[in-house]
Amino acid sequence: MRTSELFAELAGTDDEAERARILEAVLVLNIPVAESIASRYRGRGVGDDDLEGVARLALVKAVRRYDTGSGHDFLSFAVPTIRGEIKRYFRDSGWMIRPPRRIQEVQAGIAAVESELGARLGTSPRPSELAAALEVDLSDVEEALAARGCFVPASLDRPVGEAGEMPLADLLGDVDPAQGAAEARAVLGPLVSRLSERDRRVIELRFFSGLTQREIAEDIGVTQMQVSRLLSRILRDLRRGLESVPETLVEAR
């Protein structure tokens, strides 16, 4: 039975048990839709089970709130509701995310060639030299380098302190993933909140919505080169902020 037919049945009965049965049938019928939407947000640092759980809860909300007299079909209401709840979850989870997949791939490439290239050149390779070696855009290399240390769990493994001898994770103590997420929010939340409205918009579009630099440029009305520079500066500022946090955390414990 189609969703529209189920809602037509729902409108024709006042029996609570029957209404509950119909609503459950609507949920079961549309779970694949919720899971399909959730799948589009994979690879951003949130587990698949968590994503699907958020999507299913959003589907429940959509089923309960849908107005059969609105003149719109159910999916035109449910799909934006599910997407909105997932995006809100990412925002509320606060930086338990990774860079876009493309940037992760570039970071892996840099890690693979950086030492060898540096030995051959006799000095640390410049971003342009890394880009040439990897045959990728310079802007991708610059973003990959700027993003180092700004994301969990990498930031928790980053050496900190005056001598740089202790990783942040050791200062925080033994934590499970859920506690790690809370620590990440506590550390990064104040840093992100101090960003300008435009900087927060750039971060949201790049790391939550997965937009390319070109798409971000169109959204905020600047050039792609300006977006590349913005991202480099924002991530550099966040990384510097992270480096100054552990001493405060230690004093507070």
PDB file of C-alpha atoms in Angstrom:
ATOM      1  CA  MET A   1       0.000   0.000   0.000  1.00  0.00           C
ATOM      2  CA  ARG A   2       1.289   3.471  -0.875  1.00  0.00           C
ATOM      3  CA  THR A   3       1.964   6.190   1.696  1.00  0.00           C
ATOM      4  CA  SER A   4      -0.802   8.399   0.287  1.00  0.00           C
ATOM      5  CA  GLU A   5      -3.306   5.569   0.682  1.00  0.00           C
ATOM      6  CA  LEU A   6      -2.247   4.997   4.276  1.00  0.00           C
ATOM      7  CA  PHE A   7      -2.708   8.659   5.129  1.00  0.00           C
ATOM      8  CA  ALA A   8      -6.119   8.561   3.444  1.00  0.00           C
ATOM      9  CA  GLU A   9      -7.023   5.684   5.788  1.00  0.00           C
ATOM     10  CA  LEU A  10      -5.668   7.671   8.721  1.00  0.00           C
ATOM     11  CA  ALA A  11      -7.898  10.620   7.890  1.00  0.00           C
ATOM     12  CA  GLY A  12     -10.923   8.350   7.889  1.00  0.00           C
ATOM     13  CA  THR A  13     -10.604   6.880  11.374  1.00  0.00           C
ATOM     14  CA  ASP A  14     -10.653   8.146  14.951  1.00  0.00           C
ATOM     15  CA  ASP A  15      -9.797   4.775  16.463  1.00  0.00           C
ATOM     16  CA  GLU A  16      -6.507   5.251  18.332  1.00  0.00           C
ATOM     17  CA  ALA A  17      -5.340   1.670  17.867  1.00  0.00           C
ATOM     18  CA  GLU A  18      -6.052   1.827  14.149  1.00  0.00           C
ATOM     19  CA  ARG A  19      -4.297   5.169  13.811  1.00  0.00           C
ATOM     20  CA  ALA A  20      -1.249   3.784  15.590  1.00  0.00           C
ATOM     21  CA  ARG A  21      -1.200   0.797  13.223  1.00  0.00           C
ATOM     22  CA  ILE A  22      -1.409   3.052  10.167  1.00  0.00           C
ATOM     23  CA  LEU A  23       1.332   5.376  11.384  1.00  0.00           C
ATOM     24  CA  GLU A  24       3.595   2.406  12.063  1.00  0.00           C
ATOM     25  CA  ALA A  25       2.930   1.172   8.523  1.00  0.00           C
ATOM     26  CA  VAL A  26       3.887   4.599   7.151  1.00  0.00           C
ATOM     27  CA  LEU A  27       7.131   4.478   9.111  1.00  0.00           C
ATOM     28  CA  VAL A  28       8.041   0.996   7.894  1.00  0.00           C
ATOM     29  CA  LEU A  29       7.242   1.938   4.306  1.00  0.00           C
ATOM     30  CA  ASN A  30       9.459   5.037   4.404  1.00  0.00           C
ATOM     31  CA  ILE A  31      12.451   3.821   6.424  1.00  0.00           C
ATOM     32  CA  PRO A  32      14.387   3.127   3.176  1.00  0.00           C
ATOM     33  CA  VAL A  33      13.917   6.790   2.269  1.00  0.00           C
ATOM     34  CA  ALA A  34      15.374   7.910   5.605  1.00  0.00           C
ATOM     35  CA  GLU A  35      18.315   5.520   5.272  1.00  0.00           C
ATOM     36  CA  SER A  36      18.966   6.685   1.719  1.00  0.00           C
ATOM     37  CA  ILE A  37      19.150  10.302   2.865  1.00  0.00           C
ATOM     38  CA  ALA A  38      21.445   9.341   5.755  1.00  0.00           C
ATOM     39  CA  SER A  39      23.799   7.551   3.355  1.00  0.00           C
ATOM     40  CA  ARG A  40      24.547  10.837   1.604  1.00  0.00           C
ATOM     41  CA  TYR A  41      26.186  12.134   4.768  1.00  0.00           C
ATOM     42  CA  ARG A  42      28.540   9.197   5.319  1.00  0.00           C
ATOM     43  CA  GLY A  43      32.261   9.724   5.576  1.00  0.00           C
ATOM     44  CA  ARG A  44      32.028  12.946   7.576  1.00  0.00           C
ATOM     45  CA  GLY A  45      33.053  11.584  10.947  1.00  0.00           C
ATOM     46  CA  VAL A  46      29.690  10.341  12.232  1.00  0.00           C
ATOM     47  CA  GLY A  47      29.031   6.595  12.389  1.00  0.00           C
ATOM     48  CA  ASP A  48      26.561   5.037   9.972  1.00  0.00           C
ATOM     49  CA  ASP A  49      24.405   3.727  12.827  1.00  0.00           C
ATOM     50  CA  ASP A  50      24.198   7.192  14.371  1.00  0.00           C
ATOM     51  CA  LEU A  51      23.271   8.751  11.039  1.00  0.00           C
ATOM     52  CA  GLU A  52      20.537   6.207  10.399  1.00  0.00           C
ATOM     53  CA  GLY A  53      19.245   6.631  13.946  1.00  0.00           C
ATOM     54  CA  VAL A  54      18.947  10.384  13.499  1.00  0.00           C
ATOM     55  CA  ALA A  55      17.253   9.904  10.129  1.00  0.00           C
ATOM     56  CA  ARG A  56      14.724   7.455  11.550  1.00  0.00           C
ATOM     57  CA  LEU A  57      13.869   9.729  14.464  1.00  0.00           C
ATOM     58  CA  ALA A  58      13.420  12.562  11.990  1.00  0.00           C
ATOM     59  CA  LEU A  59      11.093  10.330   9.982  1.00  0.00           C
ATOM     60  CA  VAL A  60       9.021   9.722  13.119  1.00  0.00           C
ATOM     61  CA  LYS A  61       8.753  13.491  13.610  1.00  0.00           C
ATOM     62  CA  ALA A  62       7.737  13.951   9.990  1.00  0.00           C
ATOM     63  CA  VAL A  63       5.027  11.292  10.240  1.00  0.00           C
ATOM     64  CA  ARG A  64       3.603  12.876  13.385  1.00  0.00           C
ATOM     65  CA  ARG A  65       3.697  16.427  12.040  1.00  0.00           C
ATOM     66  CA  TYR A  66       2.535  15.826   8.478  1.00  0.00           C
ATOM     67  CA  ASP A  67      -0.690  17.641   7.647  1.00  0.00           C
ATOM     68  CA  THR A  68      -2.747  15.565   5.224  1.00  0.00           C
ATOM     69  CA  GLY A  69      -4.677  18.679   4.286  1.00  0.00           C
ATOM     70  CA  SER A  70      -1.603  20.637   3.219  1.00  0.00           C
ATOM     71  CA  GLY A  71      -1.984  19.702  -0.423  1.00  0.00           C
ATOM     72  CA  HIS A  72       1.586  18.374  -0.582  1.00  0.00           C
ATOM     73  CA  ASP A  73       2.652  14.738  -0.701  1.00  0.00           C
ATOM     74  CA  PHE A  74       4.326  13.267   2.360  1.00  0.00           C
ATOM     75  CA  LEU A  75       7.846  13.018   0.929  1.00  0.00           C
ATOM     76  CA  SER A  76       7.935  16.701   0.006  1.00  0.00           C
ATOM     77  CA  PHE A  77       7.579  17.320   3.752  1.00  0.00           C
ATOM     78  CA  ALA A  78       9.571  14.367   5.108  1.00  0.00           C
ATOM     79  CA  VAL A  79      12.728  14.713   3.021  1.00  0.00           C
ATOM     80  CA  PRO A  80      13.547  18.313   4.098  1.00  0.00           C
ATOM     81  CA  THR A  81      12.675  17.376   7.679  1.00  0.00           C
ATOM     82  CA  ILE A  82      15.119  14.464   7.674  1.00  0.00           C
ATOM     83  CA  ARG A  83      17.868  16.473   6.017  1.00  0.00           C
ATOM     84  CA  GLY A  84      17.382  19.301   8.476  1.00  0.00           C
ATOM     85  CA  GLU A  85      17.610  16.989  11.489  1.00  0.00           C
ATOM     86  CA  ILE A  86      20.799  15.381  10.173  1.00  0.00           C
ATOM     87  CA  LYS A  87      22.437  18.751   9.560  1.00  0.00           C
ATOM     88  CA  ARG A  88      21.360  19.901  13.012  1.00  0.00           C
ATOM     89  CA  TYR A  89      22.915  16.752  14.476  1.00  0.00           C
ATOM     90  CA  PHE A  90      26.216  17.560  12.784  1.00  0.00           C
ATOM     91  CA  ARG A  91      26.127  21.092  14.158  1.00  0.00           C
ATOM     92  CA  ASP A  92      25.200  19.932  17.660  1.00  0.00           C
ATOM     93  CA  SER A  93      27.855  17.209  17.591  1.00  0.00           C
ATOM     94  CA  GLY A  94      30.354  19.992  17.042  1.00  0.00           C
ATOM     95  CA  TRP A  95      33.365  19.092  14.943  1.00  0.00           C
ATOM     96  CA  MET A  96      33.305  15.339  15.381  1.00  0.00           C
ATOM     97  CA  ILE A  97      33.902  15.402  11.646  1.00  0.00           C
ATOM     98  CA  ARG A  98      36.669  14.885   9.176  1.00  0.00           C
ATOM     99  CA  PRO A  99      37.712  16.980   6.211  1.00  0.00           C
ATOM    100  CA  PRO A 100      35.912  16.210   2.932  1.00  0.00           C
ATOM    101  CA  ARG A 101      36.984  12.913   1.362  1.00  0.00           C
ATOM    102  CA  ARG A 102      38.973  14.689  -1.355  1.00  0.00           C
ATOM    103  CA  ILE A 103      41.038  16.520   1.246  1.00  0.00           C
ATOM    104  CA  GLN A 104      41.551  13.301   3.231  1.00  0.00           C
ATOM    105  CA  GLU A 105      42.929  11.703   0.064  1.00  0.00           C
ATOM    106  CA  VAL A 106      45.285  14.621  -0.492  1.00  0.00           C
ATOM    107  CA  GLN A 107      46.430  14.416   3.142  1.00  0.00           C
ATOM    108  CA  ALA A 108      47.198  10.723   2.649  1.00  0.00           C
ATOM    109  CA  GLY A 109      49.132  11.554  -0.504  1.00  0.00           C
ATOM    110  CA  ILE A 110      51.132  14.229   1.281  1.00  0.00           C
ATOM    111  CA  ALA A 111      51.997  11.796   4.066  1.00  0.00           C
ATOM    112  CA  ALA A 112      53.214   9.288   1.469  1.00  0.00           C
ATOM    113  CA  VAL A 113      55.527  11.633  -0.471  1.00  0.00           C
ATOM    114  CA  GLU A 114      56.485  14.414   1.953  1.00  0.00           C
ATOM    115  CA  SER A 115      59.515  12.744   3.555  1.00  0.00           C
ATOM    116  CA  GLU A 116      60.950  11.389   0.319  1.00  0.00           C
ATOM    117  CA  LEU A 117      60.392  14.664  -1.498  1.00  0.00           C
ATOM    118  CA  GLY A 118      61.947  16.614   1.362  1.00  0.00           C
ATOM    119  CA  ALA A 119      65.022  14.359   1.328  1.00  0.00           C
ATOM    120  CA  ARG A 120      65.413  14.840  -2.409  1.00  0.00           C
ATOM    121  CA  LEU A 121      65.018  18.615  -2.204  1.00  0.00           C
ATOM    122  CA  GLY A 122      67.091  18.986   0.938  1.00  0.00           C
ATOM    123  CA  THR A 123      64.359  21.044   2.588  1.00  0.00           C
ATOM    124  CA  SER A 124      60.681  20.826   3.493  1.00  0.00           C
ATOM    125  CA  PRO A 125      58.703  20.793   0.242  1.00  0.00           C
ATOM    126  CA  ARG A 126      56.573  23.813  -0.533  1.00  0.00           C
ATOM    127  CA  PRO A 127      52.839  23.352  -1.160  1.00  0.00           C
ATOM    128  CA  SER A 128      53.399  23.948  -4.878  1.00  0.00           C
ATOM    129  CA  GLU A 129      56.007  21.168  -4.957  1.00  0.00           C
ATOM    130  CA  LEU A 130      53.682  18.786  -3.138  1.00  0.00           C
ATOM    131  CA  ALA A 131      50.885  19.660  -5.561  1.00  0.00           C
ATOM    132  CA  ALA A 132      53.171  18.958  -8.519  1.00  0.00           C
ATOM    133  CA  ALA A 133      54.317  15.640  -7.053  1.00  0.00           C
ATOM    134  CA  LEU A 134      50.743  14.541  -6.365  1.00  0.00           C
ATOM    135  CA  GLU A 135      49.357  16.071  -9.573  1.00  0.00           C
ATOM    136  CA  VAL A 136      46.578  17.832  -7.677  1.00  0.00           C
ATOM    137  CA  ASP A 137      45.413  21.427  -7.380  1.00  0.00           C
ATOM    138  CA  LEU A 138      47.510  23.703  -5.202  1.00  0.00           C
ATOM    139  CA  SER A 139      44.360  24.846  -3.369  1.00  0.00           C
ATOM    140  CA  ASP A 140      43.661  21.242  -2.291  1.00  0.00           C
ATOM    141  CA  VAL A 141      47.182  20.870  -0.906  1.00  0.00           C
ATOM    142  CA  GLU A 142      46.943  24.180   0.945  1.00  0.00           C
ATOM    143  CA  GLU A 143      43.627  23.167   2.493  1.00  0.00           C
ATOM    144  CA  ALA A 144      44.931  19.705   3.417  1.00  0.00           C
ATOM    145  CA  LEU A 145      47.962  21.224   5.137  1.00  0.00           C
ATOM    146  CA  ALA A 146      45.884  23.856   6.910  1.00  0.00           C
ATOM    147  CA  ALA A 147      43.449  21.230   8.193  1.00  0.00           C
ATOM    148  CA  ARG A 148      46.124  19.233   9.976  1.00  0.00           C
ATOM    149  CA  GLY A 149      45.381  19.065  13.687  1.00  0.00           C
ATOM    150  CA  CYS A 150      41.982  20.745  13.459  1.00  0.00           C
ATOM    151  CA  PHE A 151      39.899  17.599  13.456  1.00  0.00           C
ATOM    152  CA  VAL A 152      39.148  14.831  15.925  1.00  0.00           C
ATOM    153  CA  PRO A 153      40.671  12.292  16.433  1.00  0.00           C
ATOM    154  CA  ALA A 154      43.858  13.718  14.868  1.00  0.00           C
ATOM    155  CA  SER A 155      43.824  16.705  17.204  1.00  0.00           C
ATOM    156  CA  LEU A 156      43.749  14.411  20.241  1.00  0.00           C
ATOM    157  CA  ASP A 157      46.995  12.774  19.085  1.00  0.00           C
ATOM    158  CA  ARG A 158      48.736  16.102  18.542  1.00  0.00           C
ATOM    159  CA  PRO A 159      51.792  16.682  20.817  1.00  0.00           C
ATOM    160  CA  VAL A 160      51.179  19.594  23.166  1.00  0.00           C
ATOM    161  CA  GLY A 161      52.862  21.382  26.016  1.00  0.00           C
ATOM    162  CA  GLU A 162      56.019  23.480  25.953  1.00  0.00           C
ATOM    163  CA  ALA A 163      58.201  20.506  25.043  1.00  0.00           C
ATOM    164  CA  GLY A 164      55.598  18.921  22.809  1.00  0.00           C
ATOM    165  CA  GLU A 165      56.118  15.607  24.555  1.00  0.00           C
ATOM    166  CA  MET A 166      52.522  14.739  25.455  1.00  0.00           C
ATOM    167  CA  PRO A 167      49.477  14.186  23.221  1.00  0.00           C
ATOM    168  CA  LEU A 168      46.276  16.032  24.054  1.00  0.00           C
ATOM    169  CA  ALA A 169      44.528  12.672  24.558  1.00  0.00           C
ATOM    170  CA  ASP A 170      46.860  11.936  27.500  1.00  0.00           C
ATOM    171  CA  LEU A 171      45.980  15.232  29.138  1.00  0.00           C
ATOM    172  CA  LEU A 172      42.298  14.459  28.775  1.00  0.00           C
ATOM    173  CA  GLY A 173      42.720  10.994  30.260  1.00  0.00           C
ATOM    174  CA  ASP A 174      41.276   7.685  29.076  1.00  0.00           C
ATOM    175  CA  VAL A 175      38.044   8.465  27.275  1.00  0.00           C
ATOM    176  CA  ASP A 176      35.533   6.526  25.281  1.00  0.00           C
ATOM    177  CA  PRO A 177      34.331   7.840  21.888  1.00  0.00           C
ATOM    178  CA  ALA A 178      31.288   9.528  23.387  1.00  0.00           C
ATOM    179  CA  GLN A 179      33.404  11.326  25.965  1.00  0.00           C
ATOM    180  CA  GLY A 180      35.879  12.198  23.223  1.00  0.00           C
ATOM    181  CA  ALA A 181      33.085  13.872  21.311  1.00  0.00           C
ATOM    182  CA  ALA A 182      32.163  15.867  24.397  1.00  0.00           C
ATOM    183  CA  GLU A 183      35.778  16.936  24.881  1.00  0.00           C
ATOM    184  CA  ALA A 184      35.983  17.972  21.225  1.00  0.00           C
ATOM    185  CA  ARG A 185      32.858  20.073  21.593  1.00  0.00           C
ATOM    186  CA  ALA A 186      34.164  21.656  24.782  1.00  0.00           C
ATOM    187  CA  VAL A 187      37.499  22.513  23.192  1.00  0.00           C
ATOM    188  CA  LEU A 188      36.368  23.626  19.757  1.00  0.00           C
ATOM    189  CA  GLY A 189      33.004  25.131  20.605  1.00  0.00           C
ATOM    190  CA  PRO A 190      34.377  28.381  22.066  1.00  0.00           C
ATOM    191  CA  LEU A 191      36.901  28.679  19.228  1.00  0.00           C
ATOM    192  CA  VAL A 192      34.261  28.308  16.541  1.00  0.00           C
ATOM    193  CA  SER A 193      31.879  30.673  18.323  1.00  0.00           C
ATOM    194  CA  ARG A 194      34.502  33.417  18.094  1.00  0.00           C
ATOM    195  CA  LEU A 195      34.646  33.168  14.308  1.00  0.00           C
ATOM    196  CA  SER A 196      32.889  35.804  12.243  1.00  0.00           C
ATOM    197  CA  GLU A 197      29.518  34.970  10.747  1.00  0.00           C
ATOM    198  CA  ARG A 198      31.087  34.558   7.304  1.00  0.00           C
ATOM    199  CA  ASP A 199      33.854  32.306   8.614  1.00  0.00           C
ATOM    200  CA  ARG A 200      31.302  30.075  10.339  1.00  0.00           C
ATOM    201  CA  ARG A 201      29.330  29.980   7.104  1.00  0.00           C
ATOM    202  CA  VAL A 202      32.411  28.898   5.155  1.00  0.00           C
ATOM    203  CA  ILE A 203      33.166  26.148   7.681  1.00  0.00           C
ATOM    204  CA  GLU A 204      29.577  24.921   7.637  1.00  0.00           C
ATOM    205  CA  LEU A 205      29.406  24.806   3.839  1.00  0.00           C
ATOM    206  CA  ARG A 206      32.771  23.058   3.493  1.00  0.00           C
ATOM    207  CA  PHE A 207      32.718  20.534   6.307  1.00  0.00           C
ATOM    208  CA  PHE A 208      29.030  19.991   7.073  1.00  0.00           C
ATOM    209  CA  SER A 209      27.448  20.411   3.650  1.00  0.00           C
ATOM    210  CA  GLY A 210      30.445  19.137   1.679  1.00  0.00           C
ATOM    211  CA  LEU A 211      30.436  21.939  -0.897  1.00  0.00           C
ATOM    212  CA  THR A 212      33.440  22.521  -3.137  1.00  0.00           C
ATOM    213  CA  GLN A 213      35.445  25.718  -2.932  1.00  0.00           C
ATOM    214  CA  ARG A 214      33.868  26.879  -6.190  1.00  0.00           C
ATOM    215  CA  GLU A 215      30.358  26.294  -4.798  1.00  0.00           C
ATOM    216  CA  ILE A 216      31.223  28.139  -1.589  1.00  0.00           C
ATOM    217  CA  ALA A 217      32.573  31.040  -3.635  1.00  0.00           C
ATOM    218  CA  GLU A 218      29.259  31.305  -5.457  1.00  0.00           C
ATOM    219  CA  ASP A 219      27.332  31.145  -2.171  1.00  0.00           C
ATOM    220  CA  ILE A 220      29.206  33.927  -0.380  1.00  0.00           C
ATOM    221  CA  GLY A 221      30.030  36.030  -3.441  1.00  0.00           C
ATOM    222  CA  VAL A 222      33.812  35.788  -3.665  1.00  0.00           C
ATOM    223  CA  THR A 223      36.344  34.028  -5.903  1.00  0.00           C
ATOM    224  CA  GLN A 224      37.499  30.440  -5.452  1.00  0.00           C
ATOM    225  CA  MET A 225      40.996  31.734  -4.653  1.00  0.00           C
ATOM    226  CA  GLN A 226      39.561  33.871  -1.855  1.00  0.00           C
ATOM    227  CA  VAL A 227      37.723  30.840  -0.460  1.00  0.00           C
ATOM    228  CA  SER A 228      40.974  28.863  -0.488  1.00  0.00           C
ATOM    229  CA  ARG A 229      42.698  31.629   1.459  1.00  0.00           C
ATOM    230  CA  LEU A 230      39.768  31.937   3.852  1.00  0.00           C
ATOM    231  CA  LEU A 231      39.842  28.215   4.627  1.00  0.00           C
ATOM    232  CA  SER A 232      43.598  28.262   5.181  1.00  0.00           C
ATOM    233  CA  ARG A 233      43.334  31.201   7.568  1.00  0.00           C
ATOM    234  CA  ILE A 234      40.327  29.841   9.475  1.00  0.00           C
ATOM    235  CA  LEU A 235      41.887  26.415   9.955  1.00  0.00           C
ATOM    236  CA  ARG A 236      45.217  27.969  10.932  1.00  0.00           C
ATOM    237  CA  ASP A 237      43.480  30.087  13.566  1.00  0.00           C
ATOM    238  CA  LEU A 238      41.585  27.082  14.921  1.00  0.00           C
ATOM    239  CA  ARG A 239      44.762  25.036  15.086  1.00  0.00           C
ATOM    240  CA  ARG A 240      46.522  27.782  17.005  1.00  0.00           C
ATOM    241  CA  GLY A 241      43.567  27.931  19.343  1.00  0.00           C
ATOM    242  CA  LEU A 242      43.770  24.187  19.915  1.00  0.00           C
ATOM    243  CA  GLU A 243      47.466  24.420  20.727  1.00  0.00           C
ATOM    244  CA  SER A 244      46.731  26.906  23.510  1.00  0.00           C
ATOM    245  CA  VAL A 245      43.892  24.877  25.055  1.00  0.00           C
ATOM    246  CA  PRO A 246      45.609  21.964  26.862  1.00  0.00           C
ATOM    247  CA  GLU A 247      47.303  24.086  29.529  1.00  0.00           C
ATOM    248  CA  THR A 248      43.897  25.487  30.490  1.00  0.00           C
ATOM    249  CA  LEU A 249      42.458  21.992  30.585  1.00  0.00           C
ATOM    250  CA  VAL A 250      45.263  20.781  32.799  1.00  0.00           C
ATOM    251  CA  GLU A 251      44.819  23.674  35.233  1.00  0.00           C
ATOM    252  CA  ALA A 252      41.089  22.982  35.422  1.00  0.00           C
ATOM    253  CA  ARG A 253      41.484  19.327  36.339  1.00  0.00           C
TER     254      ARG A 253
END
